[in-house]
Short mmCIF file of the C-alpha atoms (twelve columns), coordinates in Angstrom:
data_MODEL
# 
_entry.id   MODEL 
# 
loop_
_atom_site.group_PDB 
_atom_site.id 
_atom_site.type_symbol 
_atom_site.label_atom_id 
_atom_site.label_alt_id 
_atom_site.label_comp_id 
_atom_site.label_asym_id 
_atom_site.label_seq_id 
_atom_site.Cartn_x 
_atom_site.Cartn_y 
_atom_site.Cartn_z 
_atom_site.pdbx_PDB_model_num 
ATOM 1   C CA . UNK A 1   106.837 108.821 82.934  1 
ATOM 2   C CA . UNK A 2   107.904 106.657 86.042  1 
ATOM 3   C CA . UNK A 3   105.212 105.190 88.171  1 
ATOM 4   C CA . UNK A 4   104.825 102.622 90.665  1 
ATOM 5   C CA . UNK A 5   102.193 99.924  91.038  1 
ATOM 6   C CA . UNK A 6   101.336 98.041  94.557  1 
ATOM 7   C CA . UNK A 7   99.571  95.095  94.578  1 
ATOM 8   C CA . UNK A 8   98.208  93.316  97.711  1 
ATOM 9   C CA . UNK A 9   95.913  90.586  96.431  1 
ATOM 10  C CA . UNK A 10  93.171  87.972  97.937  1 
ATOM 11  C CA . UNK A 11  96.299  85.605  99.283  1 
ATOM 12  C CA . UNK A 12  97.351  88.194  101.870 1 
ATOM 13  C CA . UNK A 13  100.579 87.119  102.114 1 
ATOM 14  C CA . UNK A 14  102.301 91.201  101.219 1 
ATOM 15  C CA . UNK A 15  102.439 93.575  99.019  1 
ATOM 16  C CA . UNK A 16  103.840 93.535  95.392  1 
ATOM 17  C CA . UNK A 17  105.621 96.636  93.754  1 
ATOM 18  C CA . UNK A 18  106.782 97.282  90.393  1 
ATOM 19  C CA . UNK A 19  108.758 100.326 89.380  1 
ATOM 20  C CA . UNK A 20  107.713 101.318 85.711  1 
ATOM 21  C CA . UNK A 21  108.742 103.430 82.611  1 
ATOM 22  C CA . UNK A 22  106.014 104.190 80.553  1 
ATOM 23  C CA . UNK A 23  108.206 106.284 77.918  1 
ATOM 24  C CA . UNK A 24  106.921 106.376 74.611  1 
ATOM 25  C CA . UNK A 25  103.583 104.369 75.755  1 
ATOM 26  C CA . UNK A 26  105.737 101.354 76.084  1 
ATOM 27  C CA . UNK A 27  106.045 99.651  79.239  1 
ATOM 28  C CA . UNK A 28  109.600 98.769  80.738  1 
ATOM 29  C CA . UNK A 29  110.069 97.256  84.171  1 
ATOM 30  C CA . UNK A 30  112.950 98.897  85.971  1 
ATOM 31  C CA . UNK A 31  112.243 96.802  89.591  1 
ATOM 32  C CA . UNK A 32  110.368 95.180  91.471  1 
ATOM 33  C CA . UNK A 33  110.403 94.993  95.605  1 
ATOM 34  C CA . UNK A 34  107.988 92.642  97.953  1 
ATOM 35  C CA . UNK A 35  107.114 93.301  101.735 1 
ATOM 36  C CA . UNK A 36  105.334 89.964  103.209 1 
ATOM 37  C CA . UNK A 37  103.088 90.968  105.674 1 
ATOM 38  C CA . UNK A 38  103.363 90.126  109.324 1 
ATOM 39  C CA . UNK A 39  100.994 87.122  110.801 1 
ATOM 40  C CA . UNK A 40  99.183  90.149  112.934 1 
ATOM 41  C CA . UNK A 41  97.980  92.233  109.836 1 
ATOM 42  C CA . UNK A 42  97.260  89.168  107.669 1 
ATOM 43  C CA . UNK A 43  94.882  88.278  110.799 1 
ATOM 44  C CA . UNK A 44  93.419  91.529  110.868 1 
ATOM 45  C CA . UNK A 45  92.612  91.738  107.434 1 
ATOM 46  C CA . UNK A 46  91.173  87.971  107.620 1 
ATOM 47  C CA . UNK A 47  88.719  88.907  110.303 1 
ATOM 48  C CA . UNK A 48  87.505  91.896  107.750 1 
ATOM 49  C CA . UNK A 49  86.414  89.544  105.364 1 
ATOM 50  C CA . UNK A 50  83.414  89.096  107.441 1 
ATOM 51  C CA . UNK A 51  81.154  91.011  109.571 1 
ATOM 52  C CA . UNK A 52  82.512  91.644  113.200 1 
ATOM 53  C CA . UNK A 53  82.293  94.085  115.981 1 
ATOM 54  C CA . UNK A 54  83.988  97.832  115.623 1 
ATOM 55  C CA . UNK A 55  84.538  97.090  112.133 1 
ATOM 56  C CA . UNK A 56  85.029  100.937 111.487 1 
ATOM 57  C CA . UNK A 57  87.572  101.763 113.715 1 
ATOM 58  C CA . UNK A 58  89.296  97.741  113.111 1 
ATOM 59  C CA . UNK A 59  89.332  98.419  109.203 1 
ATOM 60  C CA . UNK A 60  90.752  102.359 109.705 1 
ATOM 61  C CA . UNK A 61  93.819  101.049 111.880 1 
ATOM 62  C CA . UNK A 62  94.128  98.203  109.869 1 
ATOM 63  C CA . UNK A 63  94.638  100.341 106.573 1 
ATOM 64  C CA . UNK A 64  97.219  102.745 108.348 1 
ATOM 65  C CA . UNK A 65  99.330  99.256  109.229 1 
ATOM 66  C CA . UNK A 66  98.492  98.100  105.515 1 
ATOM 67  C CA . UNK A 67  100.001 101.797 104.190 1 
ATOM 68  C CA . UNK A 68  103.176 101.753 106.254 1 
ATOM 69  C CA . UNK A 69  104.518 98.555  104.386 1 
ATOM 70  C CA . UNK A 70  103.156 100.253 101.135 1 
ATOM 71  C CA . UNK A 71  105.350 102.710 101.998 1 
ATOM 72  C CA . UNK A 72  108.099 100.572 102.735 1 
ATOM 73  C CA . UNK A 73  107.760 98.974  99.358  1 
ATOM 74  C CA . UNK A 74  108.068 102.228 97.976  1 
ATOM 75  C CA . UNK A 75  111.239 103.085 99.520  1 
ATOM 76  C CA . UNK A 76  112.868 99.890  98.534  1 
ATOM 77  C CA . UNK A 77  111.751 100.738 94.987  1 
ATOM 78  C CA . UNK A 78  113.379 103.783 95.088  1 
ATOM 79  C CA . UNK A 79  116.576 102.794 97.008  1 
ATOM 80  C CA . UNK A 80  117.043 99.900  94.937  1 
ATOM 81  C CA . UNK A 81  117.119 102.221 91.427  1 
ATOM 82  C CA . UNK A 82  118.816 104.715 92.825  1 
ATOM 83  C CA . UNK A 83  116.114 107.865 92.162  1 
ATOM 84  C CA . UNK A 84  114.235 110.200 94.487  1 
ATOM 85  C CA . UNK A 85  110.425 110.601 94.937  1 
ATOM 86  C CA . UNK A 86  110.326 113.618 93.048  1 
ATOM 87  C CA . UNK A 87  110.872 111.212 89.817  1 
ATOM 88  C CA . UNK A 88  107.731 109.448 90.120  1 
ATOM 89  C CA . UNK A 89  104.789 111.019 88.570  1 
ATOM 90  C CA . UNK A 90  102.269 108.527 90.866  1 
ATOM 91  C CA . UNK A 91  101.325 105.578 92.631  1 
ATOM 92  C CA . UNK A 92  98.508  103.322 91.585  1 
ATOM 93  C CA . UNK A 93  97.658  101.633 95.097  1 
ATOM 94  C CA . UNK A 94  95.234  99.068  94.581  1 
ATOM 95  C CA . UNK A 95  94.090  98.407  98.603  1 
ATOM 96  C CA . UNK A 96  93.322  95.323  99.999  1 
ATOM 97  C CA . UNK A 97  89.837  94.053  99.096  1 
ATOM 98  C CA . UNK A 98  87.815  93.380  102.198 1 
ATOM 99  C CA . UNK A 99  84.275  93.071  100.577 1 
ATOM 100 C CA . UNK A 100 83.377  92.660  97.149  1 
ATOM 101 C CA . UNK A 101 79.432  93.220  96.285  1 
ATOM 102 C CA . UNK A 102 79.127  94.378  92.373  1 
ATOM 103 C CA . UNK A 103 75.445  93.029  92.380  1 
ATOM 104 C CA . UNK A 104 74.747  95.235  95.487  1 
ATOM 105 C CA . UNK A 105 76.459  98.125  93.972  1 
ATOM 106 C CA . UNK A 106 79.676  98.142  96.051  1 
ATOM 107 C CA . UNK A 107 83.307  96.487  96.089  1 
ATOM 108 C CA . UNK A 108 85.578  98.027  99.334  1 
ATOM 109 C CA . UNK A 109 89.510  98.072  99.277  1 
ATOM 110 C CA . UNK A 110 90.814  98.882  102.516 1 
ATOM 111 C CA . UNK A 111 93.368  101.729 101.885 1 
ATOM 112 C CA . UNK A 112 94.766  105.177 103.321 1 
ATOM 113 C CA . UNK A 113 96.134  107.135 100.010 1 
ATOM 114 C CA . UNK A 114 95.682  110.301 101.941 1 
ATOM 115 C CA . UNK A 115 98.429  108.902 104.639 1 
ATOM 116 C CA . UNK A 116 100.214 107.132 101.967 1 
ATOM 117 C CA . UNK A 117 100.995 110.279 99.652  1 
ATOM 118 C CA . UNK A 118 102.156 111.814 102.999 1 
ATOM 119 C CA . UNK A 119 104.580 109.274 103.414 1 
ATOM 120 C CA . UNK A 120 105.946 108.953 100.235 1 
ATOM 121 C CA . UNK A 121 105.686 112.813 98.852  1 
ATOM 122 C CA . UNK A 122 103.786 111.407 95.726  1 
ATOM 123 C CA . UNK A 123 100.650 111.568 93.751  1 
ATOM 124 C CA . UNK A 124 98.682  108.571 94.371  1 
ATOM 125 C CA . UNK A 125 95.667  107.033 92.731  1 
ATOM 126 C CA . UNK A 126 93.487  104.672 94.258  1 
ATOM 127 C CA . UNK A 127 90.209  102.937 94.338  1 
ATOM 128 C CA . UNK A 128 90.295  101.968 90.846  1 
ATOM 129 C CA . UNK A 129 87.193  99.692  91.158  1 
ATOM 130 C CA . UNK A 130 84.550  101.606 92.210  1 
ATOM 131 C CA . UNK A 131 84.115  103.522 89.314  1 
ATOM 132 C CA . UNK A 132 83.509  100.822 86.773  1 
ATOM 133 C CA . UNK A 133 80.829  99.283  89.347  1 
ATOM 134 C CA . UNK A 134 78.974  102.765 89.561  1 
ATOM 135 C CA . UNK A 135 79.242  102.280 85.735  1 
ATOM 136 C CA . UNK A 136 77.346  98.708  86.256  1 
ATOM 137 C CA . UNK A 137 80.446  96.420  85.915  1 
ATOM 138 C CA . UNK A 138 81.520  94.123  88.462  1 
ATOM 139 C CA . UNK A 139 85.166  96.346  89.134  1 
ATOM 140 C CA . UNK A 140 86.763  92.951  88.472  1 
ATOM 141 C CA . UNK A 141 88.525  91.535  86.913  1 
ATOM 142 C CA . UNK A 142 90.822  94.639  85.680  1 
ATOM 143 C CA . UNK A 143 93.797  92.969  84.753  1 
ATOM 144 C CA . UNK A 144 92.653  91.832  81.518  1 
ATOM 145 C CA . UNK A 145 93.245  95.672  79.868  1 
ATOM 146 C CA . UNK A 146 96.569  95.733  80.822  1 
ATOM 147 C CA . UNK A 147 97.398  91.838  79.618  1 
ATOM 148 C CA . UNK A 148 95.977  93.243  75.915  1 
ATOM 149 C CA . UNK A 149 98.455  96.113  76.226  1 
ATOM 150 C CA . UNK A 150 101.550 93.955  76.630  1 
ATOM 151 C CA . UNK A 151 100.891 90.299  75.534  1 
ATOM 152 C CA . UNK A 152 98.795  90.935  72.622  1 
ATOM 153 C CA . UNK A 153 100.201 89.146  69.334  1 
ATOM 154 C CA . UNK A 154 97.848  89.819  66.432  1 
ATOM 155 C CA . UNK A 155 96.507  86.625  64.450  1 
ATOM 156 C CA . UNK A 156 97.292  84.582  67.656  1 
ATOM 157 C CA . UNK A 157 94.847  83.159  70.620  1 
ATOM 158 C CA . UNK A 158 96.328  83.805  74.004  1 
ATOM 159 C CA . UNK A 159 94.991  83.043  77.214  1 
ATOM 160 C CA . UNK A 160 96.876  84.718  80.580  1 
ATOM 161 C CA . UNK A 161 95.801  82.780  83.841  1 
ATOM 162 C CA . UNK A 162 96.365  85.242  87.243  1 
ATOM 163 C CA . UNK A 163 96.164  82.645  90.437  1 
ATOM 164 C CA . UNK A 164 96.177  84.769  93.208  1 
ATOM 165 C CA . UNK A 165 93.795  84.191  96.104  1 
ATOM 166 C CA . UNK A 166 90.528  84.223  93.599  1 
ATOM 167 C CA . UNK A 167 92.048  82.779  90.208  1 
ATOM 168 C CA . UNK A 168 90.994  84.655  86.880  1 
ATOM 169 C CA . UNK A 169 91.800  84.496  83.410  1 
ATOM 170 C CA . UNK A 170 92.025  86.955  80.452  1 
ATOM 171 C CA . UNK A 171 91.856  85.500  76.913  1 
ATOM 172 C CA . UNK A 172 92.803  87.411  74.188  1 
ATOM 173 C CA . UNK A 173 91.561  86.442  70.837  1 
ATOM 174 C CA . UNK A 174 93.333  86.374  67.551  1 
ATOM 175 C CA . UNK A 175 90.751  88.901  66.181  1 
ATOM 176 C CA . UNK A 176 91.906  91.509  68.775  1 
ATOM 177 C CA . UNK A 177 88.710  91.075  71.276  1 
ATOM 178 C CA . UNK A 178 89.187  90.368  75.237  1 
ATOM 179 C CA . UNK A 179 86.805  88.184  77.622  1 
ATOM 180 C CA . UNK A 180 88.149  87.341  81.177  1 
ATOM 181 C CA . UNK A 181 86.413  86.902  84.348  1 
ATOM 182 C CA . UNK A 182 86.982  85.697  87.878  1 
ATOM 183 C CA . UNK A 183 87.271  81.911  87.693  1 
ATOM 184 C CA . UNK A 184 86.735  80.869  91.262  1 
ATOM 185 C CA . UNK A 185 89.184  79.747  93.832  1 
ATOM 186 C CA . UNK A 186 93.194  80.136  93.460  1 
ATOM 187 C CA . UNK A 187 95.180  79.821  96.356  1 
ATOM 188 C CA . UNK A 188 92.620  80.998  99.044  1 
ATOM 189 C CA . UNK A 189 91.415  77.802  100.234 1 
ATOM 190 C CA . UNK A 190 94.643  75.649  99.338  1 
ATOM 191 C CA . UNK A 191 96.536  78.722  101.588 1 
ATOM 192 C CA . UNK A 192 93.834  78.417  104.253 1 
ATOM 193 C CA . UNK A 193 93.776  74.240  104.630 1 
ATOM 194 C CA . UNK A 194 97.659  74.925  105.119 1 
ATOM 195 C CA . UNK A 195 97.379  77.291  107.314 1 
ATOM 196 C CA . UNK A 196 95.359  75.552  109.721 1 
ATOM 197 C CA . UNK A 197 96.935  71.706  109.323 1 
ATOM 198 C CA . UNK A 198 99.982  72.695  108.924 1 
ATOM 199 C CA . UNK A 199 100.706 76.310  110.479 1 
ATOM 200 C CA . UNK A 200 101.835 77.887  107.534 1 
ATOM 201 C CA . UNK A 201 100.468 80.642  105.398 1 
ATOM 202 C CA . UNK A 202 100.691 78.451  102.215 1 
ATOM 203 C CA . UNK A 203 102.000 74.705  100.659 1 
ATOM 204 C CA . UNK A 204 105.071 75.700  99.172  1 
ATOM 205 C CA . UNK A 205 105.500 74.686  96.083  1 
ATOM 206 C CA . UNK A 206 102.838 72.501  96.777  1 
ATOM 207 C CA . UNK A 207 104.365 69.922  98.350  1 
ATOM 208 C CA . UNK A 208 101.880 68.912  100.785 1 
ATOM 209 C CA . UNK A 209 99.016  68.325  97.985  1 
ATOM 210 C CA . UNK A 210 101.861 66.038  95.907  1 
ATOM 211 C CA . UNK A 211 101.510 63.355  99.113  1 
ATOM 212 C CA . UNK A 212 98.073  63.207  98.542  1 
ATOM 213 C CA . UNK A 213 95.355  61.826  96.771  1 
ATOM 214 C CA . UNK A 214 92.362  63.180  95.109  1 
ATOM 215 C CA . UNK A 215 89.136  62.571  96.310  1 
ATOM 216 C CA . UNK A 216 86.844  62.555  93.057  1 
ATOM 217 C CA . UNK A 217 83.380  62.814  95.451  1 
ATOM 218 C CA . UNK A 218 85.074  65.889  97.060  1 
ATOM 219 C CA . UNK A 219 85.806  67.720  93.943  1 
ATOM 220 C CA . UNK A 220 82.414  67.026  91.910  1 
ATOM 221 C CA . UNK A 221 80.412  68.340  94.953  1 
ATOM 222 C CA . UNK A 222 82.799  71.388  95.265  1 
ATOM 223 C CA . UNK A 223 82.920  72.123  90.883  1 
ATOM 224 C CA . UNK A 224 78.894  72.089  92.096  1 
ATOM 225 C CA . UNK A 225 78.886  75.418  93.348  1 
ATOM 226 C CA . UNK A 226 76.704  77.341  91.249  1 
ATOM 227 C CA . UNK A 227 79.046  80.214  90.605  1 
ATOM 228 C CA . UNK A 228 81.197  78.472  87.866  1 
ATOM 229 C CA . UNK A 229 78.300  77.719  85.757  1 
ATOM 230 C CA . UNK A 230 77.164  80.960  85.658  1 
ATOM 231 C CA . UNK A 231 77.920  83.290  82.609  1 
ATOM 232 C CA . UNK A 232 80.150  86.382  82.436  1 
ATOM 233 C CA . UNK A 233 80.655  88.796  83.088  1 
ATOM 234 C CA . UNK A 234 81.342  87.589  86.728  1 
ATOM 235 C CA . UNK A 235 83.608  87.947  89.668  1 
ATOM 236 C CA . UNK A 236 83.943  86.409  92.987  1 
ATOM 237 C CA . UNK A 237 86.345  86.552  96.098  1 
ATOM 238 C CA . UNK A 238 86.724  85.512  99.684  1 
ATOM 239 C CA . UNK A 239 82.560  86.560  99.844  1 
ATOM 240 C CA . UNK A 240 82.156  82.910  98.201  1 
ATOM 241 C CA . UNK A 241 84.690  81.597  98.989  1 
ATOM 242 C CA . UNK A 242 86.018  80.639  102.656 1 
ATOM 243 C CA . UNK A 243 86.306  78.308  105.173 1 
ATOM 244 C CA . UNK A 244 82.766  78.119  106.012 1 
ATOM 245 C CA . UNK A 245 81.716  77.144  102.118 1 
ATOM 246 C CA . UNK A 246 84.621  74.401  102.075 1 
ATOM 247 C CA . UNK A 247 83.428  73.027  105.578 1 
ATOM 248 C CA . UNK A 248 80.202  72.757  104.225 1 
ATOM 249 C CA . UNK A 249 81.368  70.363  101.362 1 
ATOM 250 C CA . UNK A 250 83.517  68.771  103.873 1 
ATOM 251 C CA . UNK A 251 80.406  67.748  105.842 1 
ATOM 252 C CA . UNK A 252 79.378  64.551  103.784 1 
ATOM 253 C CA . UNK A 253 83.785  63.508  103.875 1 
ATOM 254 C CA . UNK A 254 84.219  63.359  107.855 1 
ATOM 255 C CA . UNK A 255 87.070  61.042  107.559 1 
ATOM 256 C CA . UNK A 256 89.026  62.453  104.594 1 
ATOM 257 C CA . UNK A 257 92.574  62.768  105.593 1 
ATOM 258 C CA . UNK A 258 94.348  66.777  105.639 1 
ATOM 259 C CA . UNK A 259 96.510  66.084  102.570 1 
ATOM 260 C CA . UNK A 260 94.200  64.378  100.417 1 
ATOM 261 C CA . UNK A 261 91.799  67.218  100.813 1 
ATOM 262 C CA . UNK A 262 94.308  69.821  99.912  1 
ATOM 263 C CA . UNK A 263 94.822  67.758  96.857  1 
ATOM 264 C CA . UNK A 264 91.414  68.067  96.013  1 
ATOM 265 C CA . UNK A 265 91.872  71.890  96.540  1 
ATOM 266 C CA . UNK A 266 94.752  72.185  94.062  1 
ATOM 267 C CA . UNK A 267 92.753  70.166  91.720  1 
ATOM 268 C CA . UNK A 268 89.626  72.182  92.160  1 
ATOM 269 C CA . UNK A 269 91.511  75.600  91.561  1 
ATOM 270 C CA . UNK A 270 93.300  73.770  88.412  1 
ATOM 271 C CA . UNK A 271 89.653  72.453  87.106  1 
ATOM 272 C CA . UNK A 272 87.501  75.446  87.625  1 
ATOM 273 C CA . UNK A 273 90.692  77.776  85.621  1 
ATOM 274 C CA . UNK A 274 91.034  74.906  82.788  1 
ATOM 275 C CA . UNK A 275 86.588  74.759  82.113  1 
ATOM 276 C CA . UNK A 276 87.183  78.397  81.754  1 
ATOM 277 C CA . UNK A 277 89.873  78.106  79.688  1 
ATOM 278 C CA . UNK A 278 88.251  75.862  77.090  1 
ATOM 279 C CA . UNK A 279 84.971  77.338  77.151  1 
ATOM 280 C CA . UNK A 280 86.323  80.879  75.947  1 
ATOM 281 C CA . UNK A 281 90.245  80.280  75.003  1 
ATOM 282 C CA . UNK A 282 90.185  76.669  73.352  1 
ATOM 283 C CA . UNK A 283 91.835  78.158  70.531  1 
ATOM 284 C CA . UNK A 284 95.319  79.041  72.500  1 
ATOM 285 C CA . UNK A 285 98.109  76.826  72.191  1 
ATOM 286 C CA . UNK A 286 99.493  78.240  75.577  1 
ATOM 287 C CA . UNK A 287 98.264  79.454  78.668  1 
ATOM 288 C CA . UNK A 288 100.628 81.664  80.388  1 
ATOM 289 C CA . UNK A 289 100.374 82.013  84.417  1 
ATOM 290 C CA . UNK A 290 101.332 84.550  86.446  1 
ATOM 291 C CA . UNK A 291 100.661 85.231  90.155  1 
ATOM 292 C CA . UNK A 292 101.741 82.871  93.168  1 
ATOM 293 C CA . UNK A 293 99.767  80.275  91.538  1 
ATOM 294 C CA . UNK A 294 102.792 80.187  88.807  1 
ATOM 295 C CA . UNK A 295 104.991 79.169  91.804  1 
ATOM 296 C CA . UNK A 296 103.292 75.835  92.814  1 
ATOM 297 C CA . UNK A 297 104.403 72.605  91.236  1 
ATOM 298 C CA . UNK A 298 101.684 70.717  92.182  1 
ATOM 299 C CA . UNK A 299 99.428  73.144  90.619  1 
ATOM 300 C CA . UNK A 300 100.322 73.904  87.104  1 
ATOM 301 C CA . UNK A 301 101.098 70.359  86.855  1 
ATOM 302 C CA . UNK A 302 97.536  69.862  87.708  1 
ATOM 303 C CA . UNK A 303 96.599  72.591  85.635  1 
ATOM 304 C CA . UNK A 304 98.299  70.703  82.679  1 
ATOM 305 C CA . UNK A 305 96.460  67.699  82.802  1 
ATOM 306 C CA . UNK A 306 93.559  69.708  83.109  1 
ATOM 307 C CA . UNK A 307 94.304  70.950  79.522  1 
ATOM 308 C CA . UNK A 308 96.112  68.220  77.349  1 
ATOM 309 C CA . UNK A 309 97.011  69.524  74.040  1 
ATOM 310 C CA . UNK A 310 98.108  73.209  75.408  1 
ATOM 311 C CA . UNK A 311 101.172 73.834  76.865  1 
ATOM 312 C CA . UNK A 312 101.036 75.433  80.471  1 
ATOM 313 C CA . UNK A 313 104.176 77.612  81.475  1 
ATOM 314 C CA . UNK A 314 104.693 80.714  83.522  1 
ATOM 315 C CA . UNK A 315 104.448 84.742  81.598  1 
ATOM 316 C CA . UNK A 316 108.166 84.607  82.321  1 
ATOM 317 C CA . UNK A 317 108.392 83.308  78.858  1 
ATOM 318 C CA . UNK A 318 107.023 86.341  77.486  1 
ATOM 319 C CA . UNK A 319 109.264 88.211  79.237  1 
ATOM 320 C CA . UNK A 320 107.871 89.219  82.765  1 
ATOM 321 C CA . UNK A 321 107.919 87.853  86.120  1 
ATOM 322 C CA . UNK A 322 104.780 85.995  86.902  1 
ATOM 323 C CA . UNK A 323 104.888 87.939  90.636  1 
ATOM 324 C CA . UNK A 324 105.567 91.233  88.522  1 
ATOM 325 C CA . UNK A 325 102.432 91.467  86.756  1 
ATOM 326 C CA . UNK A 326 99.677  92.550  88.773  1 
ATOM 327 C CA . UNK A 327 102.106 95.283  90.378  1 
ATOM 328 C CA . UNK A 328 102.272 96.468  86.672  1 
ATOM 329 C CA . UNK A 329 98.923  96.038  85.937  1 
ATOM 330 C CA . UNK A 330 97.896  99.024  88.459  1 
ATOM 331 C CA . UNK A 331 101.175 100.857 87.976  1 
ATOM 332 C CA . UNK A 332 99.518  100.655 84.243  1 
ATOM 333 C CA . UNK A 333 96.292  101.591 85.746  1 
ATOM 334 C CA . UNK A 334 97.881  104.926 87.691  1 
ATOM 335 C CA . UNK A 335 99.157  106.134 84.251  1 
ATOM 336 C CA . UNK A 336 96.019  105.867 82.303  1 
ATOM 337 C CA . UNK A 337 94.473  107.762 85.179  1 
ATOM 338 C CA . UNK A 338 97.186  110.784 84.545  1 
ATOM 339 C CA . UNK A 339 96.535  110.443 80.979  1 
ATOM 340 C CA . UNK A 340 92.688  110.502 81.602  1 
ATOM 341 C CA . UNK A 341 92.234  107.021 79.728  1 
ATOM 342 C CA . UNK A 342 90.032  104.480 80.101  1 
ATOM 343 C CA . UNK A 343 91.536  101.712 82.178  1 
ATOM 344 C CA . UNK A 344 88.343  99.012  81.884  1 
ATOM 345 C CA . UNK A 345 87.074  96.958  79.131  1 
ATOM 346 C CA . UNK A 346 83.371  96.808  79.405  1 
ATOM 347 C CA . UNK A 347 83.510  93.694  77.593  1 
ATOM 348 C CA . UNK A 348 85.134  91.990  80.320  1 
ATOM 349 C CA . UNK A 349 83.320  93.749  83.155  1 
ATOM 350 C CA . UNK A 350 79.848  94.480  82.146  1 
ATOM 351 C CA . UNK A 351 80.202  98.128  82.984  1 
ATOM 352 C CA . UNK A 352 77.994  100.662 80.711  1 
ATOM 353 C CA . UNK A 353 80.992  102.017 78.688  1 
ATOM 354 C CA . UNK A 354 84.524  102.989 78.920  1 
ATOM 355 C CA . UNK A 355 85.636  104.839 82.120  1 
ATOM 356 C CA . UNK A 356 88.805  106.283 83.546  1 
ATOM 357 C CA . UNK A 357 89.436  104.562 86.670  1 
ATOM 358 C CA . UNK A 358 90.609  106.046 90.005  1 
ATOM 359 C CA . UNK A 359 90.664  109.214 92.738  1 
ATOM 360 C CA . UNK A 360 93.568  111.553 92.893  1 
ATOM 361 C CA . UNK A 361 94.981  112.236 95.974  1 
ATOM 362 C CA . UNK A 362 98.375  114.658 95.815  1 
ATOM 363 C CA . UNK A 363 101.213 114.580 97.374  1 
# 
């Protein structure tokens, strides 16, 4: 009942892997492993967020590249606890989303399974969105199954906040229903300012933002965009959001300095999450983050002013490692698939009914 979970999200920044025990339908962590990506592939994969030239033969060598550190992230699992492939029963490899279209009846993770159960001599099971889209859902978010499996407590209002690249929440309510959906922006267009004023991939800790100011104009014409008023079940990603939708804001602020903007940015991602969060989850005392969202001061401080009278603070208070949980989330995902259970809630998605989620491919 061991399975492994990789997890390359909208920041691009690596992959994520989570070794997992399963015994007993409980869920135990036994490791964890990260491979950060180098600047090449995370350039590669940026340019397949949009139409381009050769795209076919780009995204297929791209996904080979993505695979090998998938791979590697494997073997570190497995050197690090000691066991053999042979002890895993499978992978649940989520891919790296390049294009996500539920309302055109698509969502594409770039991915190789075939060449990734050839290089790790075990089952793997991937594209775990597509069939909830087929179904009618929007194949996002998923996560929000997996947070009712392990943070549920009966009675009690909880609301789990995932900032990755595209921010989401789940909230799960004290009379044991779920609603989550895609927020709007997490750390994709904080990660992207950074990247090109200050030549890094990210702000870390976000420092940068703390030595600036907020620029109220800024953020009331970017909470404008239509998408956060609109009702769920939703999703979003890089699609919506990228550089060409925040230089269109930017347009009408010529003269707004680099640091004040990416205060505005951290605010933005903080505001969009905390509307959410009141709209469907006032009820929670806490909201628990996870994702590299949980790793920015600047942020979750933001975040907390956001939402005075709740009390913001990482999942590592319930117990796991906010850069953990979406690795565990689609090891989670992998053993429903073996089990042949349904790994969506249509509730959350807007899919037609309950579906198993993913495509074998054998070792």
């Amino acid at each position: 009942m061991l399975y492994i979970g990789l997890m390359s999200g909208t920041s691009l920044d690596g992959v994520d892997g989570a070794l997992v025990d399963f015994s007993d339908e409980g869920t135990r962590s036994l490791g964890d492993a990260y491979i950060a990506f180098p600047a090449s592939l995370r350039a590669d994969l940026m340019a397949l967020q949009s139409a381009g030239q050769n795209e076919i033969e780009r995204e297929a060598l791209a996904a080979n590249q993505l695979v090998r550190h998938y791979a590697d992230c494997v073997a570190m699992l497995l050197s690090n606890a000691g066991i053999g492939a042979d002890a895993i029963a499978a992978i649940g490899a989520h891919g790296q989303t390049i294009r996500h279209r539920p309302e055109l009846g698509f969502t594409r993770q770039l991915n190789n399974p075939a060449l990734l159960a050839e290089l790790t001599g075990i089952d793997v099971i991937a594209d775990l969105r597509s069939r909830d889209v087929a179904a009618g859902g929007q194949g996002a978010p998923l996560v929000p199954a997996f947070h009712q499996a392990i943070f549920n407590l009966p009675g009690h209002t909880r609301v789990l906040a995932n900032i990755g690249g595209i921010g989401n929440i789940s909230v799960l309510h004290a009379d044991g229903t779920v609603t989550g959906y895609d927020t709007g922006p997490g750390n994709a267009l904080m990660d992207g300012w950074a990247l090109r004023h200050l030549g890094q991939p990210y702000d870390a800790n976000g420092a940068w933002a703390a030595t600036g100011q907020l620029i109220p104009a800024l953020l009331a014409e970017l909470l404008n965009e239509p998408y956060f008023a609109l009702p769920a079940p939703k999703s979003t990603g890089r699609d919506l959001f990228h550089a060409e939708w925040l230089q269109g804001k930017l347009a009408s602020h010529p003269h707004a300095k680099p640091a004040d903007v990416q205060a505005t940015l951290t605010r933005l991602t903080a505001a969009s999450l905390a509307q959410a969060i009141v709209r469907d989850g006032a009820q929670a005392e806490t909201v628990y983050v996870c994702g590299g969202g949980a790793q920015n001061a600047s942020l979750m401080a933001a975040l907390a002013a956001e939402l005075p009278g709740m009390t913001v603070e990482s999942t590592q208070a319930l117990g796991v490692a906010p850069s953990q949980v979406e690795a565990l989330a689609f090891a989670w995902l992998a053993w429903r698939f073996t089990q042949r259970k349904p790994g969506n809630l249509p509730a959350v998605t807007g899919a037609q009914g309950l579906r198993v989620l993913g495509a074998l491919y054998p070792r």
